[in-house]
Coordinates of C-alpha atoms and ligand atoms in Angstrom, one line a residue:
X75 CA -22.2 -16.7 -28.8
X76 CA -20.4 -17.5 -25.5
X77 CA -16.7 -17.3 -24.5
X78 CA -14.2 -19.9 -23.9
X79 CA -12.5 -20.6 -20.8
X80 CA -9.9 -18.3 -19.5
X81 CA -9.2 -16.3 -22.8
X82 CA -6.3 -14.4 -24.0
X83 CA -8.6 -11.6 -24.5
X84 CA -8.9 -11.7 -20.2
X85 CA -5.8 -10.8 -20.1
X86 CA -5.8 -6.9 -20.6
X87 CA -2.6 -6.7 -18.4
X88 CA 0.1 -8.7 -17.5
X89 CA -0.8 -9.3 -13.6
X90 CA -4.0 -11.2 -14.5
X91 CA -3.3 -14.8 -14.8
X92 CA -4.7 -18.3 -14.0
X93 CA -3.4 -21.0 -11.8
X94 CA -3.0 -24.9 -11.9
X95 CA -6.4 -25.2 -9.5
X96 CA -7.8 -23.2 -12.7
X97 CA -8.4 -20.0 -9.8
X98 CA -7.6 -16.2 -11.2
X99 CA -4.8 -14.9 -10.2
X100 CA -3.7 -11.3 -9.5
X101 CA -0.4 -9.8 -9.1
X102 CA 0.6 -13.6 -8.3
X103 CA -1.8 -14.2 -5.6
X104 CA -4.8 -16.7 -5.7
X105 CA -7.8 -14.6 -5.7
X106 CA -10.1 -17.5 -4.1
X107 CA -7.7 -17.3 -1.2
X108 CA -8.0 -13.5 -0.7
X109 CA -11.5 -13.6 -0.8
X110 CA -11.4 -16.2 2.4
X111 CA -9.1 -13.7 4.0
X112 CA -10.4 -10.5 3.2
X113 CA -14.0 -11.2 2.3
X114 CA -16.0 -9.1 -0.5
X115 CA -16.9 -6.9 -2.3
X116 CA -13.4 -5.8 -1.7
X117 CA -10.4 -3.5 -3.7
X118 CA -6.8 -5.1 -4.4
X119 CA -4.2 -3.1 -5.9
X120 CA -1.0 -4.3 -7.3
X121 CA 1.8 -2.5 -5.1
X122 CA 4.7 -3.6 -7.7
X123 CA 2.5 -2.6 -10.7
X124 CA 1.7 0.8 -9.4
X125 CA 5.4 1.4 -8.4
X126 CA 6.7 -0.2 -11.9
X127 CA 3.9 2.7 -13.7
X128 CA 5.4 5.6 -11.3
X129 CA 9.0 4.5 -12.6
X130 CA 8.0 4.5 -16.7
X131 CA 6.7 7.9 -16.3
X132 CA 9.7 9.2 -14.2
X133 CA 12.5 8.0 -16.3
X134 CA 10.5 8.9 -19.4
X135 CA 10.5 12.5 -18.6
X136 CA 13.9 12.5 -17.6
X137 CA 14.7 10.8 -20.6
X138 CA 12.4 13.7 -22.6
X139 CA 13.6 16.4 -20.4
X140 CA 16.2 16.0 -18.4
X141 CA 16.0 17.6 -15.0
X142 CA 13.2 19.9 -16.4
X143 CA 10.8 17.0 -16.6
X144 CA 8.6 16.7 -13.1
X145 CA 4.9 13.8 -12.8
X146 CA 2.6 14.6 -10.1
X147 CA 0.6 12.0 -9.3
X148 CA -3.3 12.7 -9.8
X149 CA -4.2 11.9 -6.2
X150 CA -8.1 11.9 -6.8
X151 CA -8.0 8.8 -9.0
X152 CA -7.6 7.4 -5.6
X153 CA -6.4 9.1 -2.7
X154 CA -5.8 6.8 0.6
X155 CA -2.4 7.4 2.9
X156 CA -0.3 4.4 2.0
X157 CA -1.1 5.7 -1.8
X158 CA 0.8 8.9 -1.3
X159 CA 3.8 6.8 0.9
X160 CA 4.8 5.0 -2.1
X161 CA 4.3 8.0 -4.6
X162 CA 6.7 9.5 -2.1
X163 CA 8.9 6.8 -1.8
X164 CA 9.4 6.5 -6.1
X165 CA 10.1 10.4 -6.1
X166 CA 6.4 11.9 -7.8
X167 CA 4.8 15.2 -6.6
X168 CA 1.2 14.5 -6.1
X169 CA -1.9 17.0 -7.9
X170 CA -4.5 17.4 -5.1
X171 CA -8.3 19.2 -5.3
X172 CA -9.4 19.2 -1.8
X173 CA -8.9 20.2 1.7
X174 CA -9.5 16.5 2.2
X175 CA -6.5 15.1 -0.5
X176 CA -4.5 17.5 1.0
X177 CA -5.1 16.2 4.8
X178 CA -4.4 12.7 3.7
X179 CA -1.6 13.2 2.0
X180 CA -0.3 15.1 5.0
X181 CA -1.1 12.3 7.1
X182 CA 1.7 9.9 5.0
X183 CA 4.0 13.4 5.6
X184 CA 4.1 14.0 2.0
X185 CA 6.5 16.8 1.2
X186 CA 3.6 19.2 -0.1
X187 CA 6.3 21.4 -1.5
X188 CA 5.9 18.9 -4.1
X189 CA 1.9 19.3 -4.7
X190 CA -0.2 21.2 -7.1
X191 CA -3.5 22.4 -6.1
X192 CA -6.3 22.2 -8.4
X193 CA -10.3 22.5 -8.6
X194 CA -12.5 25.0 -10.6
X195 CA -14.3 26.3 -7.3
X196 CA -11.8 26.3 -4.1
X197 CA -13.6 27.8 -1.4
X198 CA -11.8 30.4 1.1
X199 CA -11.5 27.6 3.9
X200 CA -9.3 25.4 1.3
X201 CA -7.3 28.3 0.3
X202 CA -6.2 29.3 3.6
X203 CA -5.7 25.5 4.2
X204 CA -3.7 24.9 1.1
X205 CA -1.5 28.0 2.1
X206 CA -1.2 26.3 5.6
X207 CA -0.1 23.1 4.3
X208 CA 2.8 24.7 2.4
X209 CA 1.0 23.3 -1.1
X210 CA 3.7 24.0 -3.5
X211 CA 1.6 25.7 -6.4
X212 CA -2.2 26.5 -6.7
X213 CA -3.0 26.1 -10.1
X214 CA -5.6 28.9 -10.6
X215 CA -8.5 28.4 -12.6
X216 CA -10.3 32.5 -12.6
X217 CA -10.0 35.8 -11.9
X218 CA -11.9 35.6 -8.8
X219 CA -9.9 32.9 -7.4
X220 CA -6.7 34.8 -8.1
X221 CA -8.0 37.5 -6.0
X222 CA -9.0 35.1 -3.1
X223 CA -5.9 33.8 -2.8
X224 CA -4.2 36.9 -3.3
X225 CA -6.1 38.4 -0.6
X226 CA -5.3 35.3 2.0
X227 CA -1.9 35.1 1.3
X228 CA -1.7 39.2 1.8
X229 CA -3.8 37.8 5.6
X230 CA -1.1 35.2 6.0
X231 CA 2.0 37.2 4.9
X232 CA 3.0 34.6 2.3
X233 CA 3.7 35.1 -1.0
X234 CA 1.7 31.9 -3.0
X235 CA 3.5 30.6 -6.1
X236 CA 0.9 29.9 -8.7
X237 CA 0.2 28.2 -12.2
X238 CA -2.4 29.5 -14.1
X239 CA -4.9 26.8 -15.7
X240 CA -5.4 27.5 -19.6
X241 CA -8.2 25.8 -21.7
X242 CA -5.5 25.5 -25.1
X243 CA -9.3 24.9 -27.7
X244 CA -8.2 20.9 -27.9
X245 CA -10.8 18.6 -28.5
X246 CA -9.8 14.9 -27.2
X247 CA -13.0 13.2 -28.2
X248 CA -13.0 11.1 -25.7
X249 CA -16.0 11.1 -23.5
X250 CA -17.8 14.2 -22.6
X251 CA -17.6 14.5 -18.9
X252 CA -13.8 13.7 -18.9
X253 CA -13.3 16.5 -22.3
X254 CA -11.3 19.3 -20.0
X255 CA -9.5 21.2 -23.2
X256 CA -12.1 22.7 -25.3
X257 CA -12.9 26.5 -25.1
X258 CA -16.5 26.2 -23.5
X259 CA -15.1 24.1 -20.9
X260 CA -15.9 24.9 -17.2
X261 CA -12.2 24.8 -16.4
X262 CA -9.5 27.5 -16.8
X263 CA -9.2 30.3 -19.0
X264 CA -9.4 30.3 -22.2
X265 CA -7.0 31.4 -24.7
X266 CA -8.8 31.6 -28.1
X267 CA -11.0 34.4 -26.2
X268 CA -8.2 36.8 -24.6
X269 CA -9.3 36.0 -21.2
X270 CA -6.0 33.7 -20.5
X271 CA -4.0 36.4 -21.5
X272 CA -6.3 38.6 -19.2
X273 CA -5.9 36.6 -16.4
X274 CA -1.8 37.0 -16.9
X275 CA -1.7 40.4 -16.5
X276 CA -3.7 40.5 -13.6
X277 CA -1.8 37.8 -12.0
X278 CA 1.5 39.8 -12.7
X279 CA 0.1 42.7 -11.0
X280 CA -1.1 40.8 -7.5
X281 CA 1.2 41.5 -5.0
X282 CA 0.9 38.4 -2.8
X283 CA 1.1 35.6 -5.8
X284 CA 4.6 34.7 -7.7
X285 CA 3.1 33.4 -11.5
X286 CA 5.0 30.9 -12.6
X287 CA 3.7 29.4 -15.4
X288 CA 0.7 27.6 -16.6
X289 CA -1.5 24.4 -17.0
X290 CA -3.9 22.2 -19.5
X291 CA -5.7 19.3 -19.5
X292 CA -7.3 18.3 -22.2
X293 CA -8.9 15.2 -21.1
X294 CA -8.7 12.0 -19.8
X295 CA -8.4 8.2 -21.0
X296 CA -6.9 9.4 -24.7
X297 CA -4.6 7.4 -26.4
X298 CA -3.6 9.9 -29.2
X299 CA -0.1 11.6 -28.4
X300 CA -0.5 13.9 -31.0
X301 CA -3.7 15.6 -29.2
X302 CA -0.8 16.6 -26.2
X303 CA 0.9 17.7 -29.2
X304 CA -1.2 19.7 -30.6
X305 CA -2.1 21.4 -27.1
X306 CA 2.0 21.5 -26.2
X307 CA 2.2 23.7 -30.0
X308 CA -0.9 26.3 -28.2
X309 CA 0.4 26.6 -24.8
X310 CA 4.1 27.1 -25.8
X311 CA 3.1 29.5 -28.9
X312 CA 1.2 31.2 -25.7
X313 CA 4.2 31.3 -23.2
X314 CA 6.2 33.2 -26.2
X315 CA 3.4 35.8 -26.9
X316 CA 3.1 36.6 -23.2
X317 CA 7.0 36.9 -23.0
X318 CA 7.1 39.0 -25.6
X319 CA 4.1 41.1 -24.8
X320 CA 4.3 41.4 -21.5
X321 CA 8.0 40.3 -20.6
X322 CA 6.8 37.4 -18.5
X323 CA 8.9 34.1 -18.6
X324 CA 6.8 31.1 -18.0
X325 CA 8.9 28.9 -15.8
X326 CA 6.6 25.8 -15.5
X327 CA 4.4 24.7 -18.5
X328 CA 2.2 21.7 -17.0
X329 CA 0.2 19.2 -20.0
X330 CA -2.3 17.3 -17.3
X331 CA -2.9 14.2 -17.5
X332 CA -5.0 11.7 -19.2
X333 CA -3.1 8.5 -20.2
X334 CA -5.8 6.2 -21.2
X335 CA -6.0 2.7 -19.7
X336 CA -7.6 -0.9 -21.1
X337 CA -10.4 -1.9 -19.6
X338 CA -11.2 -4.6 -22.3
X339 CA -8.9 -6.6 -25.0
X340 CA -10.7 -4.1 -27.6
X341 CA -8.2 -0.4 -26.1
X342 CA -5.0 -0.7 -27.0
X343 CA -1.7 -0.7 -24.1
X344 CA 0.2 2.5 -24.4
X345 CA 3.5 2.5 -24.6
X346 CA 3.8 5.4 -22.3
X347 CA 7.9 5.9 -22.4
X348 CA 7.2 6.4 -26.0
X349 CA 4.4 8.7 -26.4
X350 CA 6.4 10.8 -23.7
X351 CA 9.4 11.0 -26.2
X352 CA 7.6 11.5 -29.1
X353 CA 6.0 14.8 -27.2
X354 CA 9.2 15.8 -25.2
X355 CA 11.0 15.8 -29.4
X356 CA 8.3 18.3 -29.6
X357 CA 8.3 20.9 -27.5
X358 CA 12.5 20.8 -27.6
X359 CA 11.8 21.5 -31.3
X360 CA 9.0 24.1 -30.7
X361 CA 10.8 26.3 -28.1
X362 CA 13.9 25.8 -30.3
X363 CA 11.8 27.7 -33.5
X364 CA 10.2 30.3 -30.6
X365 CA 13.8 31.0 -29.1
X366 CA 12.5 30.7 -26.0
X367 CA 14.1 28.7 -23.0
X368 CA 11.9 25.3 -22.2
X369 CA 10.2 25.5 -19.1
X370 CA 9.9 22.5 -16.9
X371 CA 7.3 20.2 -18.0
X372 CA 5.1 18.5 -15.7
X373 CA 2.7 16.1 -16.6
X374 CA 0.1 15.1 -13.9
X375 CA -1.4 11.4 -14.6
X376 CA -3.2 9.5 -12.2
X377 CA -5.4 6.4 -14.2
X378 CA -2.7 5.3 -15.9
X379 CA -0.6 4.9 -13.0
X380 CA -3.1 3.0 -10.9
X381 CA -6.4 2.0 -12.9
X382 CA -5.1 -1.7 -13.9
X383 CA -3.2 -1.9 -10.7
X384 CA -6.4 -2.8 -9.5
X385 CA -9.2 -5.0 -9.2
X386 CA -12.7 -5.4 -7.6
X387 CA -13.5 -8.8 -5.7
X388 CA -17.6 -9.9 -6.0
X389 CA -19.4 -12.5 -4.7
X390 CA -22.6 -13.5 -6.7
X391 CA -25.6 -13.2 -5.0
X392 CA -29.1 -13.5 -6.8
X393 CA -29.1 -14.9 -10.6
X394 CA -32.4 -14.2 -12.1
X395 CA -32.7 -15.9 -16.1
X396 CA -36.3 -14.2 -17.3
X397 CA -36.5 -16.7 -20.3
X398 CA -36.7 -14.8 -23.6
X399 CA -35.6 -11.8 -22.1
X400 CA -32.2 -10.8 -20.1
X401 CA -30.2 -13.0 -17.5
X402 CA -29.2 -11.1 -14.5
X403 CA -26.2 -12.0 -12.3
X404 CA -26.2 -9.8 -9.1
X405 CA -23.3 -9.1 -7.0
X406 CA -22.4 -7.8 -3.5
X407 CA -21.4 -4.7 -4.3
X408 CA -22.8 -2.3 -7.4
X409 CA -22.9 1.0 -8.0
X410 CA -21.1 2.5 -4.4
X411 CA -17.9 0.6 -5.4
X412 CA -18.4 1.3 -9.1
X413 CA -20.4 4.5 -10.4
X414 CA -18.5 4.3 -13.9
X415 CA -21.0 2.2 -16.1
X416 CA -23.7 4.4 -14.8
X417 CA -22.3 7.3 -15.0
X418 CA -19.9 6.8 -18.4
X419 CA -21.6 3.6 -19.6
X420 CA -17.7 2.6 -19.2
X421 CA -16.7 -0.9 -20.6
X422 CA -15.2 -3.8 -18.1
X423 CA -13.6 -6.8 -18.4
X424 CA -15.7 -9.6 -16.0
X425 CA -14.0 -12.7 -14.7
X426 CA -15.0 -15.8 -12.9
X427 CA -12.5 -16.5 -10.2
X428 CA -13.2 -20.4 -9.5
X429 CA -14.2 -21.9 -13.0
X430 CA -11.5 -20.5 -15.3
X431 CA -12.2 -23.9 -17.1
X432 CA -15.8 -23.8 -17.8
X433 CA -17.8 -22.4 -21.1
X434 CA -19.1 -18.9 -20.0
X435 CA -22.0 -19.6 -22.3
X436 CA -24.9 -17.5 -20.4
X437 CA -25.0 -13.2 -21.4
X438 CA -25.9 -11.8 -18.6
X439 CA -26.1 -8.5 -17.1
X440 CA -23.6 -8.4 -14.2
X441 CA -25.5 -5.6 -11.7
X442 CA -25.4 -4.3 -7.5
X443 CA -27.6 -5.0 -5.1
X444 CA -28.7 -1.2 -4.8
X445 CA -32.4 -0.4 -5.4
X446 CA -32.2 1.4 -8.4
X447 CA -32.6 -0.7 -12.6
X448 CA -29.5 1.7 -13.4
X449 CA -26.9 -0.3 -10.8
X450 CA -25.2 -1.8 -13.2
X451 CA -21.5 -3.0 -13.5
X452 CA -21.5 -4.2 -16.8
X453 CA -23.9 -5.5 -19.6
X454 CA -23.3 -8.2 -22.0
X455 CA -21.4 -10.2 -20.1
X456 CA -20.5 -14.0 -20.5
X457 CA -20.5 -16.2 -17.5
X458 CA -20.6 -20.0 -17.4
X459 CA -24.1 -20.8 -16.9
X460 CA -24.3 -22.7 -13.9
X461 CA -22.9 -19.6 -11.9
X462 CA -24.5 -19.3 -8.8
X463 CA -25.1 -18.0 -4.9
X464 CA -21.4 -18.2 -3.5
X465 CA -19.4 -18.3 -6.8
X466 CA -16.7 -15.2 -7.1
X467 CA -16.0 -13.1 -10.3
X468 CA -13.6 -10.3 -10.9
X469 CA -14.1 -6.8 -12.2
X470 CA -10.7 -5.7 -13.9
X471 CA -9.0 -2.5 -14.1
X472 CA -10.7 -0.5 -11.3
X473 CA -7.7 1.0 -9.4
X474 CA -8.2 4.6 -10.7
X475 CA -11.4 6.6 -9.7
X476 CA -13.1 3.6 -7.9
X477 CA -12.5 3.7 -4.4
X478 CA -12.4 7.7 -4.9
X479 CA -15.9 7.7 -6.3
X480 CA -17.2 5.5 -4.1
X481 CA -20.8 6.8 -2.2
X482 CA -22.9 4.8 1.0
X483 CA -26.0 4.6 -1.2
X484 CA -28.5 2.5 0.3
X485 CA -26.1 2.9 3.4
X486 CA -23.9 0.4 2.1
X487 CA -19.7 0.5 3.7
X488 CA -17.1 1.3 1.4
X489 CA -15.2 -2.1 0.7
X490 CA -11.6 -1.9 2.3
X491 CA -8.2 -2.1 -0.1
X492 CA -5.7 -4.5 0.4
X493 CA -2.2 -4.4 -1.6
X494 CA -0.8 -7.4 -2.6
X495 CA 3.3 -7.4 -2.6
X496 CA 5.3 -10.2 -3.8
X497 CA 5.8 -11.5 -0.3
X498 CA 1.9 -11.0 0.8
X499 CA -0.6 -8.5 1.1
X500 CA -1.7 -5.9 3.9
X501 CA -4.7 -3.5 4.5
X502 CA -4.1 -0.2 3.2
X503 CA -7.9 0.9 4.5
X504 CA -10.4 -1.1 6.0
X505 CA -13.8 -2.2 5.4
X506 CA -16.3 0.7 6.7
X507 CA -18.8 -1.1 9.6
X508 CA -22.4 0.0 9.3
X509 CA -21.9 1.8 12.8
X510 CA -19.5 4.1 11.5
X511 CA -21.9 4.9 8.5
X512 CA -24.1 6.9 11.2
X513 CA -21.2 7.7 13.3
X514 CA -22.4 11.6 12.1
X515 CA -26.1 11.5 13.2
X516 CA -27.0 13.2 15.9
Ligands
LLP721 N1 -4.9 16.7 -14.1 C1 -6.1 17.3 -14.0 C2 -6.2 18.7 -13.9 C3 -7.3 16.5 -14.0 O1 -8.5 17.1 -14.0 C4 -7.2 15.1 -14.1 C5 -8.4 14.3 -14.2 C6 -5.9 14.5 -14.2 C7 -4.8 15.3 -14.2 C8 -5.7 13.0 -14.3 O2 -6.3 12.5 -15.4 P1 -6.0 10.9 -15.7 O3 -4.6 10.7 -16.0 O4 -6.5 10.2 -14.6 O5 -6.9 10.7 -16.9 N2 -14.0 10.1 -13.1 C9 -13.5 10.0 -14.5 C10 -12.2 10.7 -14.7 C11 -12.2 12.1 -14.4 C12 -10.9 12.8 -14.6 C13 -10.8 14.1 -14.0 N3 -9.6 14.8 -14.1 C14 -13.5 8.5 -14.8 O6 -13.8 7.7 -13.9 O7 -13.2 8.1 -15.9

């Protein structure tokens, strides 16, 4: 088997292209001539794409909702400053975890009033910090956290409006680690077992917290809308059990994320404006039946508004053909840019950059220059085979938890990101020196 040159099935999203010198293009610019600027391994994101994304998902809730339809940005697909300017800029709250999302959003002066705080485990230091930032709501995943933050806000003489984060029994089956909505999950309470309903009244009883509503997320890179649905029909029959059992009146009712992306020809596009119509015909319909005012919706994605926004430059290093056997093509960067093969087994889409007009007739095994078997980028891949030292290929589709899971293993710098705009392209964060790596050691 081998692939032909430059095939329609390369182009999993519109800003991938080719041009008359038969170079890759991305988001209009040469890729060849990026990689003299800018050098590799390095991350380019599509500044018009990710902006065009943030637009579909605002005027599709306000389309589904009106003005009770909100998108908070899922900050740790990838969280960098210039990020949360232009999620400012197009109107989006943004969903931060850490101390550390919270500081770098701060640093672009992001209203935080329009910020949800996550994470399973937030430790006293981020709560006080969160609180100190003027975080908009926590979304509160325990009992024990409640009390925490009811106890710092009591310290700080704030009152902290919260969300509280529900597991609604949904099973996406998508891949385990990213599978957020089932009962046994380690997020949120659950409400097939009482304990969300637990956690409501003693939420309603703490004297330093406002409740305000409450949160799912089932999961992440799902392409069914009728699994949001289905987890829309628990939460809401939820919301009118608690009003009616305990008089409370959920005022926000946030469905997560998980917007799934294409990584290769094989996953579909979703038609996001759609699927959001399709779920905001829904729950009108639902709380029509319940009789119970709809609360503001909120949905929080964050791959689908950056993941093909983005791309990974290479430069091939070593390729190693054991005859008989396996073909190796290694590149250099690997597993600290991109942990998602190892750790997901996740599919790619692998380019060559230079010879868009040659047979990619060799399979290979596209893998990092770590020292560790399991750095691999992507198996099974076809590459012409005359590909060599020097020659540059493309990994597509790596805006969205990339650069934010990137690691130093085998003290190796993060690769810098640079936007491309119609008119050019500019460093959002630069390429970490090896001096900086052991800027901490003592
Ligand atoms: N809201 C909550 C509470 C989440 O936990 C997540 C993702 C999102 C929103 C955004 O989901 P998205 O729209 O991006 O699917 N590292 C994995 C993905 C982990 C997702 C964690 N939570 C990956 O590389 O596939």
């Amino acid at each position: 088997m081998s692939q032909r040159p430059f095939e329609n099935t390369d182009v999993i999203c519109e800003n991938i292209s080719y041009n008359d010198l038969g170079h890759l293009t991305f988001a209009g610019h040469d890729l060849s001539e990026l990689a003299k600027e800018y050098g590799t391994p390095t991350y380019f994101i599509d500044e018009e794409r990710v902006r065009n994304r943030c637009r579909t998902y605002i005027h599709a809730v306000k389309k589904a909702f009106g003005d009770k339809g909100r998108v908070y940005y899922a900050s740790k697909a990838s969280s960098f400053k210039r990020i949360y300017e232009i999620l400012k800029e197009e109107g989006l709250g943004v969903d931060v975890v850490s101390s550390g999302e919270i500081y770098t959003a701060s640093l672009a002066k992001f209203p935080m009033e329009n910020s949800m705080f996550h994470s399973n485990n937030k430790t006293d230091l981020d709560i006080s910090y969160g609180i100190d930032s003027g975080v908009g709501y926590f979304v509160v995943d325990n009992v024990e956290e409640l009390d925490a933050i009811d106890k710092i806000a009591e310290q700080k003489g704030k009152i902290q409006p919260v969300i509280l984060r529900l597991t609604p029994g949904i099973d996406t089956h998508t891949y385990e680690a990213v599978n957020t909505g089932k009962v046994d999950s380690k997020f949120g309470s659950a409400i097939e077992t009482g304990q969300a309903k637990e956690i409501t009244e003693v939420a309603l009883k703490c004297k330093n917290i406002r409740l305000c509503g409450f949160h799912c997320h089932i999961g992440s890179q799902v392409f069914d809308s009728k699994v949001y649905i289905a987890a829309a029909e628990k939460m809401l029959d939820f919301v009118a059990l608690v009003n009616t059992s305990l008089g409370f009146k959920c005022e926000i009712l946030d469905l997560g994320g998980g917007y799934g992306v294409r990584y290769v020809a094989s996953q579909p596009e979703i038609d996001i404006a759609s699927n959001i119509a399709e779920v905001g015909r829904f729950i009108t319909e639902k709380c029509k039946n319940l009789e119970i005012d709809m609360p503001i919706i909120c949905f929080e994605p964050g791959r689908s508004i950056i993941a093909d926004a983005g791309l990974t430059l290479y430069t091939v290093g070593t390729v190693k053909r054991i005859p008989n056997y396996k073909n190796y093509v290694s590149v250099d960067g690997g597993m600290p840019d991109n942990i998602r093969f190892a750790l997901y087994n996740a599919p790619y889409t692998i380019i060559p950059v230079e010879n868009t007009d040659t047979v990619r007739d060799m399979q290979c095994s596209v893998v990092g220059r770590c020292c560790e078997s399991g750095d691999i980028i992507q198996e099974n891949v076809y590459l012409p085979s005359d590909i060599h030292r020097g020659d540059l290929i493309a990994c597509l589709t790596t805006g969205a938890y990339h650069y934010s899971m990137a690691s130093n293993y085998n003290k190796i710098p993060r690769p810098p990101i640079i936007m491309l705009t119609k008119d050019g392209s500019y460093y959002a964060v630069k390429r970490e020196t090896i001096e900086r790596l052991a800027e901490l050691d003592i």
